[in-house]
Short mmCIF file of C-alpha atoms in Angstrom, two decimals:
data_model
loop_
_atom_site.label_atom_id
_atom_site.label_comp_id
_atom_site.label_asym_id
_atom_site.label_seq_id
_atom_site.Cartn_x
_atom_site.Cartn_y
_atom_site.Cartn_z
CA UNK A 2 202.45 -40.43 -87.33
CA UNK A 3 201.73 -41.20 -83.71
CA UNK A 4 203.93 -43.93 -82.27
CA UNK A 5 201.89 -46.40 -80.29
CA UNK A 6 203.04 -48.75 -77.55
CA UNK A 7 202.09 -52.43 -77.42
CA UNK A 8 199.54 -51.48 -74.78
CA UNK A 9 198.04 -48.81 -77.07
CA UNK A 10 197.89 -51.29 -79.96
CA UNK A 11 196.19 -53.89 -77.80
CA UNK A 12 193.51 -51.46 -76.72
CA UNK A 13 193.09 -50.24 -80.27
CA UNK A 14 192.61 -53.80 -81.53
CA UNK A 15 189.65 -54.35 -79.24
CA UNK A 16 191.40 -57.09 -77.27
CA UNK A 17 190.48 -55.28 -74.04
CA UNK A 18 186.85 -54.69 -75.04
CA UNK A 19 184.88 -52.16 -77.01
CA UNK A 20 184.93 -49.48 -74.31
CA UNK A 21 188.70 -49.32 -74.15
CA UNK A 22 188.91 -49.65 -77.94
CA UNK A 23 186.71 -46.58 -78.44
CA UNK A 24 188.55 -44.67 -75.72
CA UNK A 25 191.90 -45.42 -77.39
CA UNK A 26 190.53 -44.41 -80.81
CA UNK A 27 189.54 -41.07 -79.29
CA UNK A 28 192.96 -40.59 -77.67
CA UNK A 29 194.73 -41.47 -80.92
CA UNK A 30 192.68 -38.91 -82.82
CA UNK A 31 193.43 -36.32 -80.12
CA UNK A 32 197.13 -37.07 -80.47
CA UNK A 33 196.97 -36.63 -84.25
CA UNK A 34 195.13 -33.32 -83.96
CA UNK A 35 197.54 -31.97 -81.36
CA UNK A 36 200.65 -33.10 -83.24
CA UNK A 37 201.78 -35.38 -80.42
CA UNK A 38 204.47 -37.93 -81.34
CA UNK A 39 203.10 -40.48 -78.86
CA UNK A 40 200.89 -41.05 -75.86
CA UNK A 41 202.14 -40.96 -72.28
CA UNK A 42 201.03 -42.60 -69.06
CA UNK A 43 199.04 -40.43 -66.66
CA UNK A 44 198.79 -41.08 -62.94
CA UNK A 45 195.52 -39.24 -62.12
CA UNK A 46 192.45 -37.85 -63.83
CA UNK A 47 189.83 -35.30 -62.77
CA UNK A 48 186.85 -35.56 -65.13
CA UNK A 49 184.00 -33.21 -65.96
CA UNK A 50 182.05 -35.59 -68.18
CA UNK A 51 180.04 -36.54 -65.08
CA UNK A 52 178.21 -33.19 -65.28
CA UNK A 53 174.83 -33.65 -66.94
CA UNK A 54 174.35 -31.32 -69.89
CA UNK A 55 172.13 -33.56 -72.01
CA UNK A 56 171.33 -37.18 -72.83
CA UNK A 57 174.40 -37.59 -75.03
CA UNK A 58 176.58 -37.67 -71.92
CA UNK A 59 174.44 -40.41 -70.40
CA UNK A 60 174.46 -42.41 -73.64
CA UNK A 61 178.25 -42.21 -73.91
CA UNK A 62 178.78 -43.24 -70.28
CA UNK A 63 176.26 -46.09 -70.59
CA UNK A 64 178.15 -47.39 -73.62
CA UNK A 65 181.43 -47.39 -71.70
CA UNK A 66 179.81 -49.18 -68.77
CA UNK A 67 177.93 -51.73 -70.89
CA UNK A 68 181.10 -52.60 -72.80
CA UNK A 69 183.13 -53.26 -69.66
CA UNK A 70 184.84 -49.91 -69.35
CA UNK A 71 186.57 -48.99 -66.10
CA UNK A 72 189.04 -46.25 -65.33
CA UNK A 73 192.69 -47.30 -65.52
CA UNK A 74 194.03 -44.67 -63.10
CA UNK A 75 192.70 -42.96 -59.94
CA UNK A 76 189.93 -40.71 -61.28
CA UNK A 77 188.17 -37.93 -59.39
CA UNK A 78 184.81 -36.49 -60.36
CA UNK A 79 184.16 -32.80 -60.91
CA UNK A 80 180.84 -31.34 -59.73
CA UNK A 81 177.55 -32.77 -60.92
CA UNK A 82 174.32 -30.98 -61.77
CA UNK A 83 172.67 -31.85 -58.44
CA UNK A 84 173.46 -31.90 -54.74
CA UNK A 85 173.06 -35.55 -53.72
CA UNK A 86 173.07 -34.73 -50.01
CA UNK A 87 170.45 -31.99 -50.36
CA UNK A 88 168.15 -33.17 -53.17
CA UNK A 89 165.48 -30.65 -52.16
CA UNK A 90 167.62 -27.95 -53.75
CA UNK A 91 166.65 -29.32 -57.16
CA UNK A 92 163.51 -31.48 -56.81
CA UNK A 93 162.64 -33.76 -59.71
CA UNK A 94 159.50 -31.79 -60.46
CA UNK A 95 161.66 -28.76 -61.34
CA UNK A 96 163.01 -30.61 -64.41
CA UNK A 97 162.38 -34.35 -64.27
CA UNK A 98 164.50 -35.25 -67.30
CA UNK A 99 167.54 -33.28 -66.13
CA UNK A 100 167.39 -34.46 -62.50
CA UNK A 101 166.92 -38.12 -63.45
CA UNK A 102 169.63 -37.83 -66.09
CA UNK A 103 172.04 -36.23 -63.63
CA UNK A 104 171.42 -38.96 -61.02
CA UNK A 105 171.91 -41.68 -63.61
CA UNK A 106 175.10 -40.08 -64.95
CA UNK A 107 176.61 -39.63 -61.49
CA UNK A 108 175.81 -43.27 -60.65
CA UNK A 109 177.47 -44.50 -63.84
CA UNK A 110 180.68 -42.62 -63.10
CA UNK A 111 180.86 -44.34 -59.74
CA UNK A 112 180.30 -47.70 -61.48
CA UNK A 113 183.13 -46.89 -63.89
CA UNK A 114 185.42 -46.87 -60.88
CA UNK A 115 185.76 -43.13 -60.28
CA UNK A 116 186.30 -41.79 -56.79
CA UNK A 117 183.15 -39.71 -56.54
CA UNK A 118 184.32 -36.53 -54.82
CA UNK A 119 182.08 -34.12 -56.78
CA UNK A 120 184.33 -31.13 -56.38
CA UNK A 121 185.78 -28.48 -58.68
CA UNK A 122 188.66 -28.03 -56.22
CA UNK A 123 190.09 -31.57 -56.03
CA UNK A 124 193.45 -30.15 -54.96
CA UNK A 125 191.86 -29.51 -51.53
CA UNK A 126 191.75 -33.27 -50.94
CA UNK A 127 194.60 -34.93 -49.06
CA UNK A 128 195.78 -36.96 -52.05
CA UNK A 129 197.00 -34.70 -54.82
CA UNK A 130 199.62 -34.83 -57.56
CA UNK A 131 203.12 -33.45 -57.16
CA UNK A 132 205.77 -31.67 -59.17
CA UNK A 133 206.22 -33.19 -62.63
CA UNK A 134 203.36 -35.70 -62.37
CA UNK A 135 201.59 -36.22 -65.71
CA UNK A 136 197.83 -36.08 -65.13
CA UNK A 137 194.53 -35.26 -66.86
CA UNK A 138 192.48 -32.26 -65.74
CA UNK A 139 189.23 -30.89 -67.09
CA UNK A 140 187.84 -28.09 -64.91
CA UNK A 141 189.55 -24.82 -65.77
CA UNK A 142 190.46 -23.62 -62.28
CA UNK A 143 191.71 -27.07 -61.29
CA UNK A 144 193.83 -27.32 -64.44
CA UNK A 145 195.43 -23.94 -63.68
CA UNK A 146 195.97 -24.82 -60.01
CA UNK A 147 197.39 -28.28 -60.76
CA UNK A 148 199.82 -26.85 -63.33
CA UNK A 149 200.79 -23.68 -61.52
CA UNK A 150 200.66 -24.29 -57.79
CA UNK A 151 201.45 -28.01 -57.63
CA UNK A 152 203.65 -28.25 -60.73
CA UNK A 153 201.72 -31.23 -62.11
CA UNK A 154 201.26 -31.37 -65.89
CA UNK A 155 198.00 -31.34 -67.79
CA UNK A 156 196.24 -29.67 -70.66
CA UNK A 157 192.58 -28.74 -70.30
CA UNK A 158 190.70 -31.82 -71.51
CA UNK A 159 187.14 -31.48 -72.70
CA UNK A 160 184.18 -33.71 -71.87
CA UNK A 161 184.46 -37.28 -73.24
CA UNK A 162 188.17 -36.76 -73.92
CA UNK A 163 188.78 -36.66 -70.15
CA UNK A 164 187.01 -39.93 -69.41
CA UNK A 165 188.65 -41.61 -72.45
CA UNK A 166 192.02 -40.60 -71.02
CA UNK A 167 191.00 -42.02 -67.64
CA UNK A 168 189.81 -45.30 -69.20
CA UNK A 169 193.06 -45.75 -71.15
CA UNK A 170 195.40 -44.11 -68.61
CA UNK A 171 197.04 -42.35 -71.57
CA UNK A 172 197.19 -38.82 -72.95
CA UNK A 173 198.88 -37.16 -75.95
CA UNK A 174 202.39 -35.85 -75.31
CA UNK A 175 201.54 -32.29 -76.28
CA UNK A 176 201.08 -28.81 -74.84
CA UNK A 177 201.65 -28.42 -71.11
CA UNK A 178 202.78 -32.05 -70.78
CA UNK A 179 206.05 -30.96 -72.46
CA UNK A 180 208.89 -29.01 -70.80
CA UNK A 181 209.30 -26.45 -73.55
CA UNK A 182 205.59 -25.58 -73.59
CA UNK A 183 205.68 -24.53 -69.93
CA UNK A 184 208.01 -21.57 -70.49
CA UNK A 185 206.67 -18.24 -69.26
CA UNK A 186 205.74 -15.84 -72.07
CA UNK A 187 204.52 -12.55 -70.53
CA UNK A 188 206.03 -10.85 -67.49
CA UNK A 189 203.65 -9.02 -65.14
CA UNK A 190 205.41 -6.76 -62.65
CA UNK A 191 203.78 -5.68 -59.39
CA UNK A 192 206.48 -3.26 -58.27
CA UNK A 193 204.07 -0.32 -58.09
CA UNK A 194 201.39 -2.17 -56.12
CA UNK A 195 201.43 -1.39 -52.36
CA UNK A 196 202.48 -4.44 -50.37
CA UNK A 197 199.44 -4.03 -48.12
CA UNK A 198 197.18 -4.52 -51.14
CA UNK A 199 199.15 -7.59 -52.21
CA UNK A 200 198.18 -9.16 -48.88
CA UNK A 201 194.43 -8.74 -49.48
CA UNK A 202 192.49 -11.77 -50.76
CA UNK A 203 190.36 -9.61 -53.04
CA UNK A 204 193.50 -8.47 -54.90
CA UNK A 205 194.14 -11.98 -56.19
CA UNK A 206 190.71 -12.25 -57.85
CA UNK A 207 191.17 -8.90 -59.58
CA UNK A 208 194.74 -9.72 -60.60
CA UNK A 209 193.52 -13.01 -62.08
CA UNK A 210 191.01 -11.15 -64.25
CA UNK A 211 193.77 -8.85 -65.53
CA UNK A 212 196.04 -11.81 -66.28
CA UNK A 213 193.30 -13.53 -68.27
CA UNK A 214 192.55 -10.42 -70.30
CA UNK A 215 196.19 -9.68 -71.04
CA UNK A 216 197.46 -13.23 -71.54
CA UNK A 217 194.73 -15.08 -73.40
CA UNK A 218 196.24 -18.55 -73.72
CA UNK A 219 199.84 -17.41 -73.19
CA UNK A 220 201.66 -18.21 -69.96
CA UNK A 221 201.92 -15.28 -67.52
CA UNK A 222 204.75 -14.84 -65.05
CA UNK A 223 204.04 -12.70 -61.98
CA UNK A 224 206.94 -10.96 -60.33
CA UNK A 225 206.15 -9.42 -56.96
CA UNK A 226 203.68 -11.69 -55.16
CA UNK A 227 204.57 -12.12 -51.49
CA UNK A 228 206.16 -15.48 -50.72
CA UNK A 229 203.39 -15.93 -48.15
CA UNK A 230 200.64 -16.01 -50.81
CA UNK A 231 198.17 -18.67 -49.63
CA UNK A 232 196.67 -21.51 -51.64
CA UNK A 233 193.30 -19.75 -51.43
CA UNK A 234 194.83 -16.67 -53.02
CA UNK A 235 196.53 -18.73 -55.73
CA UNK A 236 193.21 -20.52 -56.28
CA UNK A 237 191.65 -17.12 -56.91
CA UNK A 238 194.23 -16.30 -59.61
CA UNK A 239 193.71 -19.74 -61.19
CA UNK A 240 189.93 -19.39 -61.33
CA UNK A 241 189.72 -15.76 -62.43
CA UNK A 242 192.54 -16.08 -64.98
CA UNK A 243 190.92 -19.13 -66.55
CA UNK A 244 187.53 -17.37 -66.62
CA UNK A 245 188.58 -14.08 -68.22
CA UNK A 246 191.16 -15.69 -70.51
CA UNK A 247 192.45 -19.18 -71.09
CA UNK A 248 195.14 -19.31 -68.44
CA UNK A 249 196.00 -22.95 -67.77
CA UNK A 250 199.40 -22.24 -66.22
CA UNK A 251 200.96 -19.23 -64.52
CA UNK A 252 204.24 -18.83 -62.72
CA UNK A 253 204.76 -16.62 -59.66
CA UNK A 254 208.43 -15.94 -58.98
CA UNK A 255 209.47 -17.25 -55.57
CA UNK A 256 206.02 -18.77 -55.01
CA UNK A 257 205.20 -21.51 -57.54
CA UNK A 258 207.47 -24.53 -57.91
CA UNK A 259 208.72 -23.98 -61.46
CA UNK A 260 209.60 -20.32 -60.86
CA UNK A 261 212.18 -20.30 -58.12
CA UNK A 262 213.77 -17.43 -60.06
CA UNK A 263 212.71 -15.24 -62.96
CA UNK A 264 215.20 -17.13 -65.11
CA UNK A 265 213.55 -20.44 -64.19
CA UNK A 266 210.12 -19.11 -65.12
CA UNK A 267 211.31 -18.14 -68.61
CA UNK A 268 213.57 -21.20 -68.93
CA UNK A 269 216.54 -18.92 -69.52
CA UNK A 270 214.77 -16.90 -72.22
CA UNK A 271 213.22 -13.45 -72.37
CA UNK A 272 209.54 -12.49 -72.03
CA UNK A 273 207.63 -11.73 -75.21
CA UNK A 274 206.12 -8.73 -73.43
CA UNK A 275 206.38 -6.92 -70.10
CA UNK A 276 203.30 -5.50 -68.38
CA UNK A 277 203.49 -3.26 -65.34
CA UNK A 278 200.25 -3.73 -63.40
CA UNK A 279 198.74 -0.29 -62.81
CA UNK A 280 195.91 0.91 -60.58
CA UNK A 281 193.89 1.65 -63.73
CA UNK A 282 194.11 -2.01 -64.79
CA UNK A 283 192.95 -3.21 -61.38
CA UNK A 284 190.11 -0.68 -61.25
CA UNK A 285 188.93 -1.74 -64.71
CA UNK A 286 188.93 -5.41 -63.65
CA UNK A 287 187.27 -4.68 -60.31
CA UNK A 288 184.54 -2.63 -61.99
CA UNK A 289 183.95 -5.35 -64.59
CA UNK A 290 183.00 -7.72 -61.78
CA UNK A 291 180.12 -5.53 -60.60
CA UNK A 292 177.20 -4.77 -62.88
CA UNK A 293 174.74 -3.59 -60.24
CA UNK A 294 174.40 -0.48 -58.17
CA UNK A 295 174.21 -0.31 -54.41
CA UNK A 296 170.89 -1.25 -52.86
CA UNK A 297 168.92 -4.15 -51.43
CA UNK A 298 170.55 -7.56 -51.65
CA UNK A 299 168.86 -10.79 -52.78
CA UNK A 300 171.61 -13.28 -52.05
CA UNK A 301 175.25 -13.94 -51.25
CA UNK A 302 177.05 -16.82 -52.97
CA UNK A 303 180.48 -17.93 -51.79
CA UNK A 304 182.54 -20.89 -52.87
CA UNK A 305 183.37 -20.78 -56.56
CA UNK A 306 185.62 -22.72 -56.75
CA UNK A 307 184.56 -24.74 -53.73
CA UNK A 308 185.11 -23.07 -50.35
CA UNK A 309 188.17 -24.41 -48.55
CA UNK A 310 188.72 -25.28 -44.90
CA UNK A 311 190.83 -22.16 -44.41
CA UNK A 312 188.15 -19.99 -45.96
CA UNK A 313 185.66 -21.39 -43.45
CA UNK A 314 188.23 -20.58 -40.80
CA UNK A 315 188.11 -16.93 -41.90
CA UNK A 316 184.33 -16.92 -42.20
CA UNK A 317 183.35 -18.28 -38.78
CA UNK A 318 184.48 -15.26 -36.68
CA UNK A 319 182.65 -12.98 -39.12
CA UNK A 320 179.28 -14.75 -38.71
CA UNK A 321 179.38 -16.12 -35.16
CA UNK A 322 176.48 -14.78 -33.12
CA UNK A 323 175.03 -12.86 -36.07
CA UNK A 324 172.02 -13.35 -38.35
CA UNK A 325 171.68 -12.98 -42.07
CA UNK A 326 168.91 -10.53 -42.98
CA UNK A 327 165.62 -12.45 -43.46
CA UNK A 328 165.27 -11.23 -47.06
CA UNK A 329 168.78 -12.39 -48.04
CA UNK A 330 169.65 -15.94 -49.16
CA UNK A 331 173.22 -16.86 -48.22
CA UNK A 332 174.77 -19.94 -49.88
CA UNK A 333 178.19 -21.53 -49.67
CA UNK A 334 179.20 -24.28 -52.07
CA UNK A 335 181.90 -26.67 -50.96
CA UNK A 336 182.82 -30.32 -51.21
CA UNK A 337 181.29 -32.88 -48.90
CA UNK A 338 184.78 -33.63 -47.58
CA UNK A 339 185.43 -30.07 -46.48
CA UNK A 340 181.89 -30.01 -45.06
CA UNK A 341 182.77 -33.02 -42.88
CA UNK A 342 185.80 -31.16 -41.52
CA UNK A 343 183.68 -28.08 -40.83
CA UNK A 344 181.12 -30.20 -38.98
CA UNK A 345 183.81 -31.95 -36.92
CA UNK A 346 185.25 -28.59 -35.96
CA UNK A 347 181.87 -27.44 -34.67
CA UNK A 348 181.65 -24.65 -37.22
CA UNK A 349 178.64 -25.93 -39.14
CA UNK A 350 176.20 -25.16 -36.31
CA UNK A 351 177.58 -21.61 -36.05
CA UNK A 352 177.23 -21.09 -39.79
CA UNK A 353 173.73 -22.53 -40.01
CA UNK A 354 172.56 -20.58 -36.95
CA UNK A 355 173.61 -17.44 -38.78
CA UNK A 356 171.17 -18.41 -41.55
CA UNK A 357 173.65 -19.67 -44.12
CA UNK A 358 172.84 -22.70 -46.28
CA UNK A 359 175.41 -25.20 -47.51
CA UNK A 360 175.51 -26.67 -51.02
CA UNK A 361 177.72 -29.65 -51.93
CA UNK A 362 178.40 -31.82 -55.01
CA UNK A 363 177.47 -29.02 -57.38
CA UNK A 364 177.90 -25.28 -57.76
CA UNK A 365 175.72 -22.31 -56.98
CA UNK A 366 175.62 -21.64 -60.73
CA UNK A 367 173.47 -24.70 -61.23
CA UNK A 368 171.15 -24.62 -58.26
CA UNK A 369 167.66 -23.41 -59.02
CA UNK A 370 167.25 -21.73 -55.65
CA UNK A 371 169.92 -19.38 -56.88
CA UNK A 372 168.48 -19.11 -60.35
CA UNK A 373 165.16 -18.13 -58.81
CA UNK A 374 166.60 -15.31 -56.77
CA UNK A 375 165.55 -11.83 -57.72
CA UNK A 376 167.70 -8.73 -57.49
CA UNK A 377 171.36 -8.39 -56.61
CA UNK A 378 173.72 -11.20 -55.68
CA UNK A 379 177.02 -10.53 -53.95
CA UNK A 380 180.08 -12.76 -54.14
CA UNK A 381 183.74 -12.69 -53.21
CA UNK A 382 184.62 -14.90 -56.19
CA UNK A 383 186.04 -13.22 -59.27
CA UNK A 384 185.04 -16.26 -61.33
CA UNK A 385 181.44 -16.25 -60.07
CA UNK A 386 181.13 -12.52 -60.66
CA UNK A 387 182.63 -12.80 -64.15
CA UNK A 388 180.27 -15.54 -65.36
CA UNK A 389 177.03 -14.85 -63.48
CA UNK A 390 175.64 -11.88 -65.43
CA UNK A 391 175.73 -13.92 -68.66
CA UNK A 392 174.81 -17.33 -67.26
CA UNK A 393 172.24 -16.38 -64.62
CA UNK A 394 171.11 -12.95 -65.84
CA UNK A 395 171.58 -11.50 -62.38
CA UNK A 396 172.83 -8.24 -60.99
CA UNK A 397 176.20 -8.98 -59.39
CA UNK A 398 178.26 -7.13 -56.80
CA UNK A 399 181.85 -8.23 -56.19
CA UNK A 400 183.34 -7.72 -52.74
CA UNK A 401 185.58 -9.15 -50.07
CA UNK A 402 184.38 -11.88 -47.72
CA UNK A 403 183.88 -9.29 -44.99
CA UNK A 404 181.89 -7.06 -47.34
CA UNK A 405 179.71 -10.02 -48.32
CA UNK A 406 178.97 -10.93 -44.70
CA UNK A 407 178.29 -7.36 -43.61
CA UNK A 408 175.99 -6.84 -46.59
CA UNK A 409 174.13 -10.08 -45.86
CA UNK A 410 173.48 -9.01 -42.27
CA UNK A 411 172.39 -5.49 -43.24
CA UNK A 412 170.29 -6.60 -46.22
CA UNK A 413 171.89 -3.91 -48.36
CA UNK A 414 175.16 -3.79 -50.27
CA UNK A 415 177.95 -2.46 -48.08
CA UNK A 416 181.41 -1.67 -49.41
CA UNK A 417 184.52 -0.98 -47.38
CA UNK A 418 185.74 2.16 -49.11
CA UNK A 419 189.10 1.91 -47.38
CA UNK A 420 189.98 -1.02 -49.65
CA UNK A 421 189.86 1.18 -52.71
CA UNK A 422 190.95 4.57 -51.42
CA UNK A 423 194.30 6.23 -50.77
CA UNK A 424 197.12 7.65 -52.85
CA UNK A 425 197.55 4.52 -54.99
CA UNK A 426 193.95 4.66 -56.21
CA UNK A 427 193.95 8.42 -56.66
CA UNK A 428 191.12 8.78 -54.13
CA UNK A 429 191.30 10.44 -50.73
CA UNK A 430 191.74 7.95 -47.91
CA UNK A 431 188.56 7.32 -45.92
#
């Protein structure tokens, strides 16, 4: 039996309108299914229901709006189906029903009181939750980042459930909202991994894939990451781990806030299993992210999750004064807020002069210019590489940011063999 507060009862009675009544009915059912004893207040929501995947989403949102629904807590929007700043990327004639539906849905979410940020990496915004904050997340990489890197608390909420939580400001006290459910379960040791490799961005994408495969929905604890691991690198683990498994929370000893020590990560207990990361595991994960052979390149797609300011900072010296090969399409997806910072810094002109096109509000998965590309696509995102062969039916090559840029300029796939050679990999150093 779920204990309800006076506030919950009032919403459930319909005293606050039909929209909040329905939203509370949904949250109560979610609490019953998850075995929660009660609902708790949340201080923030990041919702994915704003992404158009059919008319049912529009109908549901229109009902909430027509019945006086508004969000009860600060609510951020995940990506939409279309780029509102660059509508030519998906003209209405390409799919009139979907484009009109997406525009209508995105407008409704703004009318419901959401802060329309249209980003899958909301943690890159200035305002973000802190350690112990109870929130509602929906996008898998953001859920993992919020829980792991910031120490906020959320389960992964599905479409409709996320906006109902935002409208009520309540969520079931279950899963990762509870202390005991945040205990580490599997220990991953990196002792045999060369420290130089642990500094490479590409390592974090591959490690994330391994964590997802090995952990499923259990909570991994990583022992051996350098204390200097950047937010971009932790973002890579979050995204890849959530893609290849169901990782919604990981701890990294000495790096993430709930794992100051190994004992903290396991809450004084012992791991269910210990896994020593081996070169064979990393090679298997790396190879799984590439399903195409070397050859001519059709496109490069960066920014899944959305490209950060510091990633642009790394990119600019690589592309300044250079030109992408005329037969290669080069796209970067980011949020409009990061794009503003890039423009203010004077980097946008450099990037565009190199022949790179920016995409905001959505993701390169969903942009038809990408869907229409023939041949191989290269990416530095483990998540993009993991999903693209199935979702876009494309040949994919996974590589570092430098490899992606060099390949785009040459027009052919180029790999830096030094990254994967040496005694550790069992291959002669180049």
